Amino acid sequence: MDAAADANAGEPAIPTDLPLRNDLIGEEPYGAPQLDVPVCLNVNENPYAPKADVVESIAQRIREAARSVNRYPDREHEALRQAFCDYLKAESDARLQPAQVWGANGSNEIMLQLFMAFGGPGRTALAPAPTYSMYPEYARDTFTAWQTVPRNDDFTVNVVDTIQAMHELQPAMVVLTSPNNPTGTPLPIEDLKQILEASQSATVAGAQPGTHPIVVVDEAYIEFRDPGTPSATTLVNDYHNLAVSRTMSKAFAFAGSRVGYVAADKGIIDCMRIVRMPYHLSAITQAAALAAFDHTDEQLAEVNHLRQTREQTAQWLTTQTYKGKALQVMPSQSNFILFGGHLAERELIFEQMLERGVLIRVVGPEGWLRVCMGTDEEMAQFRAALTASLRAAEQMTGYTA
């Protein structure tokens, strides 16, 4: 569980006479704390709400869709898939056809569908660690073995070790994240190409001869990268085993609508279509997403400002100390920053922040905390709260300068 209690904590345990899967006994539901505090900077949302005209467009699209909700939605969400293609061409210069994209209820469902289609009993998924903490849960839920290879000390991917592990472990999936969560570290396109090239000769344990692993790149935060940095979606036409997951939740300021998508070869998309639930994407969701794409520029209007906020916050964090030692700050291409490095009492600092009305995240390797970028006012409150919390934690642990 996270450092702060989940809303359901304290409820009676699951009755022992229920036939819960043995491997799920004692497990907790995944999720960051949902607490009623003034400043929430823990789940990497875009803090800026949609403009009034965007809200009206969403409402209008939903009103139209509501007239036929007695009927099932377009199972193939063809209009939305075209919108994904149009967006990727404008945003990343990725030139794809609707058959090469697929939508779902958030990129979480995209990733689960990939694990359902390519994982399973006897299959392995491989990833450089640390990385997104949901990946091993997708593996668990689909009976897929989960293996990791350590990242470098600066949290970049160790390409040589990753390729070696791919050949030794023979995974069905290699899962890469760019920018990485929770570290914010990008994966250079040349490093990705090396892994993709190596995958062409790699084999998959238990699969028929000639089978190679798929390479999944999770680009949930890619819009926050520095301008000019290429996206993995530009390689989809070159590598038929590449799948690039995207989301509208983060930069697109659309977290509450739960819309994710993937760009990949038609063969990968068709594999995902085998395991998808029928009519998995509701007419209401499709309508809301199309309305958001009608206002792409407005939805992404604050991305550049959030980049600037990230850089300013990173610089400020480097001036802060804990127990006489400067905080480490990881370079980030996302809308969050991993900081600390030596915060042995990170839960205590987290709690002190919470007492001051600021919710951040205890995540990643020991000694680190993560904060996502908020509004200018929220970041001012974060800075004040962190300064006070670090001093309070020092005092409570008996540190004297």
Short mmCIF file of C-alpha atoms in Angstrom, two decimals:
data_model
loop_
_atom_site.label_atom_id
_atom_site.label_comp_id
_atom_site.label_asym_id
_atom_site.label_seq_id
_atom_site.Cartn_x
_atom_site.Cartn_y
_atom_site.Cartn_z
CA MET A 1 0.00 0.00 0.00
CA ASP A 2 0.96 3.64 -0.35
CA ALA A 3 2.20 5.71 2.56
CA ALA A 4 -1.24 7.16 3.13
CA ALA A 5 -4.16 4.87 3.88
CA ASP A 6 -6.58 4.00 1.12
CA ALA A 7 -10.18 5.07 1.66
CA ASN A 8 -11.16 1.44 2.32
CA ALA A 9 -8.40 0.76 4.83
CA GLY A 10 -9.70 -0.52 8.12
CA GLU A 11 -12.58 -2.41 6.57
CA PRO A 12 -12.96 -6.09 7.50
CA ALA A 13 -10.63 -8.47 5.66
CA ILE A 14 -11.95 -10.48 2.73
CA PRO A 15 -13.84 -13.46 4.19
CA THR A 16 -11.67 -16.57 4.18
CA ASP A 17 -14.48 -18.77 2.88
CA LEU A 18 -14.46 -16.98 -0.49
CA PRO A 19 -12.51 -18.87 -3.17
CA LEU A 20 -10.17 -15.98 -3.99
CA ARG A 21 -7.27 -17.11 -6.16
CA ASN A 22 -4.43 -18.29 -3.93
CA ASP A 23 -1.95 -15.89 -5.52
CA LEU A 24 -4.23 -12.94 -4.71
CA ILE A 25 -4.64 -13.67 -1.00
CA GLY A 26 -3.17 -10.78 0.99
CA GLU A 27 -2.94 -8.48 -2.03
CA GLU A 28 -4.15 -4.88 -1.90
CA PRO A 29 -5.98 -2.93 -4.63
CA TYR A 30 -3.60 -0.71 -6.57
CA GLY A 31 -4.03 3.03 -6.31
CA ALA A 32 -2.54 6.25 -5.10
CA PRO A 33 -4.19 7.86 -2.07
CA GLN A 34 -7.36 9.82 -2.82
CA LEU A 35 -7.46 12.37 -0.02
CA ASP A 36 -9.33 15.62 0.42
CA VAL A 37 -6.41 18.02 0.74
CA PRO A 38 -5.88 21.50 -0.74
CA VAL A 39 -2.99 20.55 -3.04
CA CYS A 40 -2.89 17.14 -4.78
CA LEU A 41 0.40 16.57 -6.59
CA ASN A 42 0.60 12.78 -6.47
CA VAL A 43 -0.99 11.25 -9.60
CA ASN A 44 0.61 13.24 -12.43
CA GLU A 45 -2.55 14.93 -13.68
CA ASN A 46 -2.71 18.08 -15.75
CA PRO A 47 -3.85 20.60 -13.11
CA TYR A 48 -5.62 22.88 -15.60
CA ALA A 49 -9.31 22.16 -16.18
CA PRO A 50 -10.81 22.27 -19.69
CA LYS A 51 -11.97 25.67 -20.93
CA ALA A 52 -15.68 26.44 -21.07
CA ASP A 53 -15.95 25.95 -24.83
CA VAL A 54 -14.33 22.52 -24.55
CA VAL A 55 -16.77 21.55 -21.82
CA GLU A 56 -19.64 22.68 -24.02
CA SER A 57 -18.32 20.66 -26.97
CA ILE A 58 -18.06 17.57 -24.79
CA ALA A 59 -21.60 18.10 -23.53
CA GLN A 60 -22.89 18.58 -27.08
CA ARG A 61 -21.22 15.41 -28.36
CA ILE A 62 -22.55 13.43 -25.40
CA ARG A 63 -26.06 14.81 -25.89
CA GLU A 64 -25.97 13.54 -29.46
CA ALA A 65 -24.62 10.14 -28.38
CA ALA A 66 -27.24 9.86 -25.66
CA ARG A 67 -30.01 9.72 -28.25
CA SER A 68 -28.91 6.22 -29.22
CA VAL A 69 -27.54 4.72 -26.02
CA ASN A 70 -30.22 2.03 -26.29
CA ARG A 71 -27.94 0.61 -29.00
CA TYR A 72 -24.45 -0.76 -28.56
CA PRO A 73 -21.59 1.60 -29.53
CA ASP A 74 -19.35 1.22 -32.53
CA ARG A 75 -17.34 -1.80 -31.46
CA GLU A 76 -14.38 -0.76 -33.61
CA HIS A 77 -14.62 2.96 -32.69
CA GLU A 78 -13.65 3.86 -36.24
CA ALA A 79 -14.14 7.63 -35.97
CA LEU A 80 -12.01 7.77 -32.85
CA ARG A 81 -9.28 5.66 -34.43
CA GLN A 82 -9.10 8.15 -37.29
CA ALA A 83 -8.85 10.95 -34.71
CA PHE A 84 -5.93 9.13 -33.05
CA CYS A 85 -4.18 8.93 -36.43
CA ASP A 86 -4.77 12.61 -37.17
CA TYR A 87 -3.41 13.59 -33.77
CA LEU A 88 -0.29 11.41 -34.00
CA LYS A 89 0.51 12.83 -37.42
CA ALA A 90 0.25 16.40 -36.13
CA GLU A 91 1.94 15.76 -32.78
CA SER A 92 4.71 13.30 -33.70
CA ASP A 93 4.70 13.12 -37.51
CA ALA A 94 3.69 9.47 -37.24
CA ARG A 95 1.88 8.48 -40.42
CA LEU A 96 -0.48 5.68 -39.51
CA GLN A 97 -3.75 4.19 -40.69
CA PRO A 98 -6.79 3.52 -38.45
CA ALA A 99 -6.04 -0.23 -38.58
CA GLN A 100 -2.76 0.57 -36.77
CA VAL A 101 -4.34 2.23 -33.73
CA TRP A 102 -6.66 0.97 -31.03
CA GLY A 103 -8.42 2.69 -28.13
CA ALA A 104 -9.42 1.56 -24.66
CA ASN A 105 -10.43 2.83 -21.23
CA GLY A 106 -7.14 4.46 -20.36
CA SER A 107 -3.68 3.18 -21.24
CA ASN A 108 -4.07 0.81 -18.28
CA GLU A 109 -6.57 -1.20 -20.31
CA ILE A 110 -4.29 -1.00 -23.35
CA MET A 111 -1.46 -2.51 -21.33
CA LEU A 112 -3.73 -5.18 -19.83
CA GLN A 113 -4.93 -6.17 -23.30
CA LEU A 114 -1.31 -6.48 -24.44
CA PHE A 115 -0.51 -8.73 -21.48
CA MET A 116 -3.65 -10.77 -22.14
CA ALA A 117 -2.77 -11.24 -25.79
CA PHE A 118 0.96 -11.88 -25.50
CA GLY A 119 1.51 -12.97 -21.91
CA GLY A 120 -0.08 -15.80 -19.97
CA PRO A 121 1.06 -19.08 -18.39
CA GLY A 122 4.56 -20.02 -19.51
CA ARG A 123 5.24 -16.52 -20.87
CA THR A 124 7.53 -13.83 -19.45
CA ALA A 125 7.51 -10.03 -19.57
CA LEU A 126 10.80 -8.16 -19.13
CA ALA A 127 11.37 -4.54 -18.13
CA PRO A 128 14.18 -2.28 -16.91
CA ALA A 129 13.57 -1.37 -13.27
CA PRO A 130 12.58 0.78 -11.49
CA THR A 131 9.51 1.42 -13.60
CA TYR A 132 5.73 1.79 -13.39
CA SER A 133 4.43 -0.23 -10.45
CA MET A 134 1.32 -1.44 -12.30
CA TYR A 135 3.30 -3.56 -14.78
CA PRO A 136 3.88 -6.47 -12.36
CA GLU A 137 0.18 -6.35 -11.52
CA TYR A 138 -0.75 -6.77 -15.20
CA ALA A 139 1.63 -9.72 -15.20
CA ARG A 140 0.12 -11.20 -12.05
CA ASP A 141 -3.43 -10.82 -13.33
CA THR A 142 -2.59 -12.60 -16.59
CA PHE A 143 -0.37 -15.33 -15.04
CA THR A 144 2.66 -13.89 -16.82
CA ALA A 145 6.10 -14.22 -15.23
CA TRP A 146 7.60 -10.81 -14.43
CA GLN A 147 11.35 -10.23 -14.75
CA THR A 148 13.38 -7.02 -14.49
CA VAL A 149 16.87 -5.89 -15.37
CA PRO A 150 18.44 -3.04 -13.34
CA ARG A 151 18.70 0.40 -14.89
CA ASN A 152 21.93 2.37 -14.71
CA ASP A 153 22.63 4.48 -11.62
CA ASP A 154 21.15 7.51 -13.41
CA PHE A 155 18.00 5.46 -14.19
CA THR A 156 18.71 5.30 -17.93
CA VAL A 157 18.14 1.94 -19.61
CA ASN A 158 21.19 -0.30 -19.70
CA VAL A 159 20.77 -1.36 -23.32
CA VAL A 160 23.46 -4.06 -23.27
CA ASP A 161 22.06 -5.73 -20.14
CA THR A 162 18.50 -5.46 -21.44
CA ILE A 163 19.38 -7.13 -24.73
CA GLN A 164 21.33 -9.84 -22.91
CA ALA A 165 18.37 -10.50 -20.60
CA MET A 166 16.06 -10.62 -23.62
CA HIS A 167 18.14 -13.40 -25.17
CA GLU A 168 18.59 -15.29 -21.89
CA LEU A 169 15.04 -15.08 -20.52
CA GLN A 170 13.28 -15.32 -23.89
CA PRO A 171 10.35 -13.06 -22.90
CA ALA A 172 7.24 -12.63 -24.99
CA MET A 173 7.17 -8.93 -24.10
CA VAL A 174 9.82 -6.30 -23.45
CA VAL A 175 8.21 -3.33 -21.70
CA LEU A 176 9.94 0.04 -21.93
CA THR A 177 8.70 3.37 -20.61
CA SER A 178 9.59 6.77 -22.06
CA PRO A 179 9.56 9.00 -20.14
CA ASN A 180 9.91 6.46 -17.35
CA ASN A 181 7.61 6.48 -14.36
CA PRO A 182 8.59 7.23 -11.59
CA THR A 183 11.94 8.67 -12.67
CA GLY A 184 10.96 10.84 -15.67
CA THR A 185 13.89 9.42 -17.67
CA PRO A 186 13.51 9.37 -21.47
CA LEU A 187 14.54 6.47 -23.69
CA PRO A 188 16.64 7.81 -26.59
CA ILE A 189 15.30 6.69 -29.95
CA GLU A 190 18.67 5.16 -30.88
CA ASP A 191 18.59 2.99 -27.74
CA LEU A 192 15.09 1.86 -28.65
CA LYS A 193 16.25 0.97 -32.17
CA GLN A 194 19.06 -1.17 -30.73
CA ILE A 195 16.58 -3.12 -28.64
CA LEU A 196 14.17 -3.46 -31.56
CA GLU A 197 16.93 -4.73 -33.83
CA ALA A 198 18.03 -7.25 -31.21
CA SER A 199 14.44 -8.43 -30.80
CA GLN A 200 14.40 -9.57 -34.42
CA SER A 201 16.73 -12.46 -33.55
CA ALA A 202 15.42 -13.11 -30.04
CA THR A 203 13.18 -16.09 -29.35
CA VAL A 204 10.19 -16.59 -27.07
CA ALA A 205 10.22 -19.43 -24.56
CA GLY A 206 7.53 -22.01 -25.31
CA ALA A 207 6.47 -20.38 -28.57
CA GLN A 208 6.73 -21.85 -32.02
CA PRO A 209 10.03 -21.42 -33.91
CA GLY A 210 10.44 -18.06 -35.58
CA THR A 211 8.47 -16.20 -32.89
CA HIS A 212 10.02 -12.98 -31.59
CA PRO A 213 9.06 -10.82 -28.59
CA ILE A 214 7.00 -7.70 -28.96
CA VAL A 215 8.53 -4.45 -27.70
CA VAL A 216 6.06 -2.21 -25.86
CA VAL A 217 6.91 1.45 -25.31
CA ASP A 218 4.68 3.24 -22.82
CA GLU A 219 4.56 6.93 -23.80
CA ALA A 220 1.97 8.09 -21.27
CA TYR A 221 3.94 11.32 -20.62
CA ILE A 222 5.53 11.83 -24.02
CA GLU A 223 3.91 15.21 -24.75
CA PHE A 224 5.99 16.70 -21.93
CA ARG A 225 9.29 15.81 -23.64
CA ASP A 226 11.57 18.56 -24.87
CA PRO A 227 10.49 19.85 -28.29
CA GLY A 228 12.17 18.05 -31.17
CA THR A 229 12.50 14.73 -29.35
CA PRO A 230 11.13 11.95 -31.58
CA SER A 231 8.36 9.61 -30.49
CA ALA A 232 8.49 5.83 -30.79
CA THR A 233 5.30 6.06 -32.87
CA THR A 234 7.48 7.15 -35.81
CA LEU A 235 9.01 3.63 -35.84
CA VAL A 236 5.75 1.68 -36.00
CA ASN A 237 5.91 1.30 -39.78
CA ASP A 238 9.49 0.00 -39.55
CA TYR A 239 9.03 -2.66 -36.86
CA HIS A 240 5.98 -4.93 -36.93
CA ASN A 241 6.65 -6.07 -33.32
CA LEU A 242 6.54 -2.55 -31.82
CA ALA A 243 3.55 -1.31 -29.84
CA VAL A 244 3.46 2.25 -28.48
CA SER A 245 0.95 2.99 -25.73
CA ARG A 246 -0.42 6.52 -25.32
CA THR A 247 -3.01 8.21 -23.11
CA MET A 248 -5.20 11.30 -23.12
CA SER A 249 -5.09 11.40 -19.30
CA LYS A 250 -1.92 13.41 -18.77
CA ALA A 251 -0.93 16.21 -21.13
CA PHE A 252 -4.36 16.17 -22.76
CA ALA A 253 -6.04 17.03 -19.42
CA PHE A 254 -8.54 14.19 -19.84
CA ALA A 255 -7.85 11.85 -16.92
CA GLY A 256 -11.48 11.65 -15.83
CA SER A 257 -12.63 10.36 -19.21
CA ARG A 258 -10.33 7.32 -19.25
CA VAL A 259 -9.12 7.20 -22.84
CA GLY A 260 -5.92 5.47 -23.88
CA TYR A 261 -4.72 4.13 -27.19
CA VAL A 262 -1.94 2.19 -28.86
CA ALA A 263 -0.10 2.55 -32.16
CA ALA A 264 1.20 -0.70 -33.64
CA ASP A 265 1.26 -2.97 -36.66
CA LYS A 266 -2.17 -4.23 -37.70
CA GLY A 267 -1.13 -7.70 -36.60
CA ILE A 268 -0.64 -6.56 -33.00
CA ILE A 269 -3.93 -4.66 -33.08
CA ASP A 270 -5.74 -7.77 -34.32
CA CYS A 271 -4.22 -9.80 -31.47
CA MET A 272 -5.56 -7.24 -28.98
CA ARG A 273 -8.98 -7.35 -30.62
CA ILE A 274 -9.15 -11.07 -29.80
CA VAL A 275 -8.95 -10.42 -26.04
CA ARG A 276 -10.90 -7.16 -25.83
CA MET A 277 -14.31 -7.25 -24.18
CA PRO A 278 -17.20 -6.68 -26.59
CA TYR A 279 -18.18 -3.02 -26.85
CA HIS A 280 -15.44 -2.15 -24.36
CA LEU A 281 -15.41 1.55 -25.27
CA SER A 282 -18.75 3.18 -24.57
CA ALA A 283 -20.52 5.58 -26.90
CA ILE A 284 -20.25 8.26 -24.21
CA THR A 285 -16.49 7.79 -23.91
CA GLN A 286 -16.02 7.88 -27.67
CA ALA A 287 -18.11 11.05 -27.93
CA ALA A 288 -16.17 12.81 -25.18
CA ALA A 289 -12.82 11.89 -26.75
CA LEU A 290 -13.86 13.13 -30.17
CA ALA A 291 -14.93 16.42 -28.61
CA ALA A 292 -11.56 16.77 -26.91
CA PHE A 293 -9.78 16.19 -30.23
CA ASP A 294 -11.94 18.97 -31.69
CA HIS A 295 -10.03 21.24 -29.28
CA THR A 296 -6.56 19.69 -29.33
CA ASP A 297 -4.69 22.99 -29.15
CA GLU A 298 -6.73 24.16 -26.17
CA GLN A 299 -6.35 20.85 -24.36
CA LEU A 300 -2.57 21.00 -24.76
CA ALA A 301 -2.31 24.74 -24.15
CA GLU A 302 -0.62 24.42 -20.75
CA VAL A 303 1.95 21.78 -21.69
CA ASN A 304 4.71 24.27 -22.40
CA HIS A 305 4.03 26.11 -19.15
CA LEU A 306 4.15 22.82 -17.23
CA ARG A 307 7.53 22.08 -18.83
CA GLN A 308 8.76 25.46 -17.60
CA THR A 309 7.32 24.73 -14.15
CA ARG A 310 9.15 21.39 -14.15
CA GLU A 311 12.50 23.02 -14.95
CA GLN A 312 12.01 25.79 -12.40
CA THR A 313 10.99 23.29 -9.73
CA ALA A 314 13.94 21.03 -10.51
CA GLN A 315 16.33 23.96 -10.15
CA TRP A 316 14.75 24.98 -6.84
CA LEU A 317 14.92 21.44 -5.49
CA THR A 318 18.68 21.32 -6.11
CA THR A 319 19.05 24.19 -3.62
CA GLN A 320 17.29 22.27 -0.85
CA THR A 321 19.00 20.08 1.74
CA TYR A 322 18.11 17.30 4.14
CA LYS A 323 20.39 16.60 7.06
CA GLY A 324 23.05 18.83 5.54
CA LYS A 325 23.10 17.12 2.17
CA ALA A 326 21.71 18.56 -1.06
CA LEU A 327 18.70 16.80 -2.54
CA GLN A 328 19.28 14.78 -5.68
CA VAL A 329 16.96 15.71 -8.53
CA MET A 330 16.52 13.38 -11.47
CA PRO A 331 16.35 15.00 -14.92
CA SER A 332 12.78 14.59 -16.15
CA GLN A 333 11.02 14.74 -19.50
CA SER A 334 7.65 14.30 -17.84
CA ASN A 335 5.31 16.42 -15.74
CA PHE A 336 6.76 15.08 -12.49
CA ILE A 337 10.11 15.04 -10.71
CA LEU A 338 11.74 12.34 -8.61
CA PHE A 339 13.83 13.92 -5.88
CA GLY A 340 15.67 13.13 -2.69
CA GLY A 341 18.00 10.19 -3.07
CA HIS A 342 18.90 10.04 0.61
CA LEU A 343 15.55 10.62 2.33
CA ALA A 344 15.77 7.73 4.79
CA GLU A 345 12.63 9.01 6.50
CA ARG A 346 10.63 9.65 3.33
CA GLU A 347 7.35 8.44 4.89
CA LEU A 348 7.83 10.92 7.72
CA ILE A 349 8.45 13.75 5.23
CA PHE A 350 5.39 12.62 3.27
CA GLU A 351 3.26 12.80 6.41
CA GLN A 352 4.64 16.22 7.29
CA MET A 353 3.73 17.44 3.81
CA LEU A 354 0.24 16.01 4.23
CA GLU A 355 -0.20 17.85 7.53
CA ARG A 356 0.56 21.04 5.60
CA GLY A 357 -2.09 20.26 3.01
CA VAL A 358 0.15 19.00 0.19
CA LEU A 359 -0.14 15.45 -1.14
CA ILE A 360 2.88 14.05 -3.01
CA ARG A 361 3.89 10.42 -3.65
CA VAL A 362 6.06 7.87 -1.91
CA VAL A 363 7.12 5.77 -4.88
CA GLY A 364 10.20 4.36 -6.52
CA PRO A 365 13.46 3.30 -4.86
CA GLU A 366 14.00 3.90 -1.15
CA GLY A 367 15.05 7.44 -0.33
CA TRP A 368 13.07 9.16 -3.08
CA LEU A 369 9.82 11.12 -3.34
CA ARG A 370 7.90 12.24 -6.42
CA VAL A 371 5.95 15.41 -7.10
CA CYS A 372 3.93 16.25 -10.19
CA MET A 373 3.57 19.77 -11.52
CA GLY A 374 0.58 21.80 -10.40
CA THR A 375 -0.57 25.34 -10.96
CA ASP A 376 1.73 28.21 -10.02
CA GLU A 377 -0.18 28.66 -6.76
CA GLU A 378 0.02 24.95 -5.93
CA MET A 379 3.75 24.86 -6.59
CA ALA A 380 4.29 27.81 -4.27
CA GLN A 381 2.46 25.87 -1.56
CA PHE A 382 4.56 22.79 -2.36
CA ARG A 383 7.81 24.71 -1.93
CA ALA A 384 6.74 26.19 1.39
CA ALA A 385 5.46 22.83 2.67
CA LEU A 386 8.56 20.91 1.62
CA THR A 387 10.94 23.39 3.23
CA ALA A 388 9.00 23.20 6.50
CA SER A 389 8.60 19.41 6.29
CA LEU A 390 12.31 18.78 5.78
CA ARG A 391 13.17 20.89 8.80
CA ALA A 392 10.44 19.22 10.88
CA ALA A 393 11.67 15.74 9.92
CA GLU A 394 15.23 16.68 10.85
CA GLN A 395 14.09 17.88 14.25
CA MET A 396 11.92 14.82 14.88
CA THR A 397 14.82 12.47 14.08
CA GLY A 398 17.24 14.34 16.31
CA TYR A 399 19.40 15.83 13.58
CA THR A 400 21.39 18.93 14.43
CA ALA A 401 23.48 20.86 11.91
#
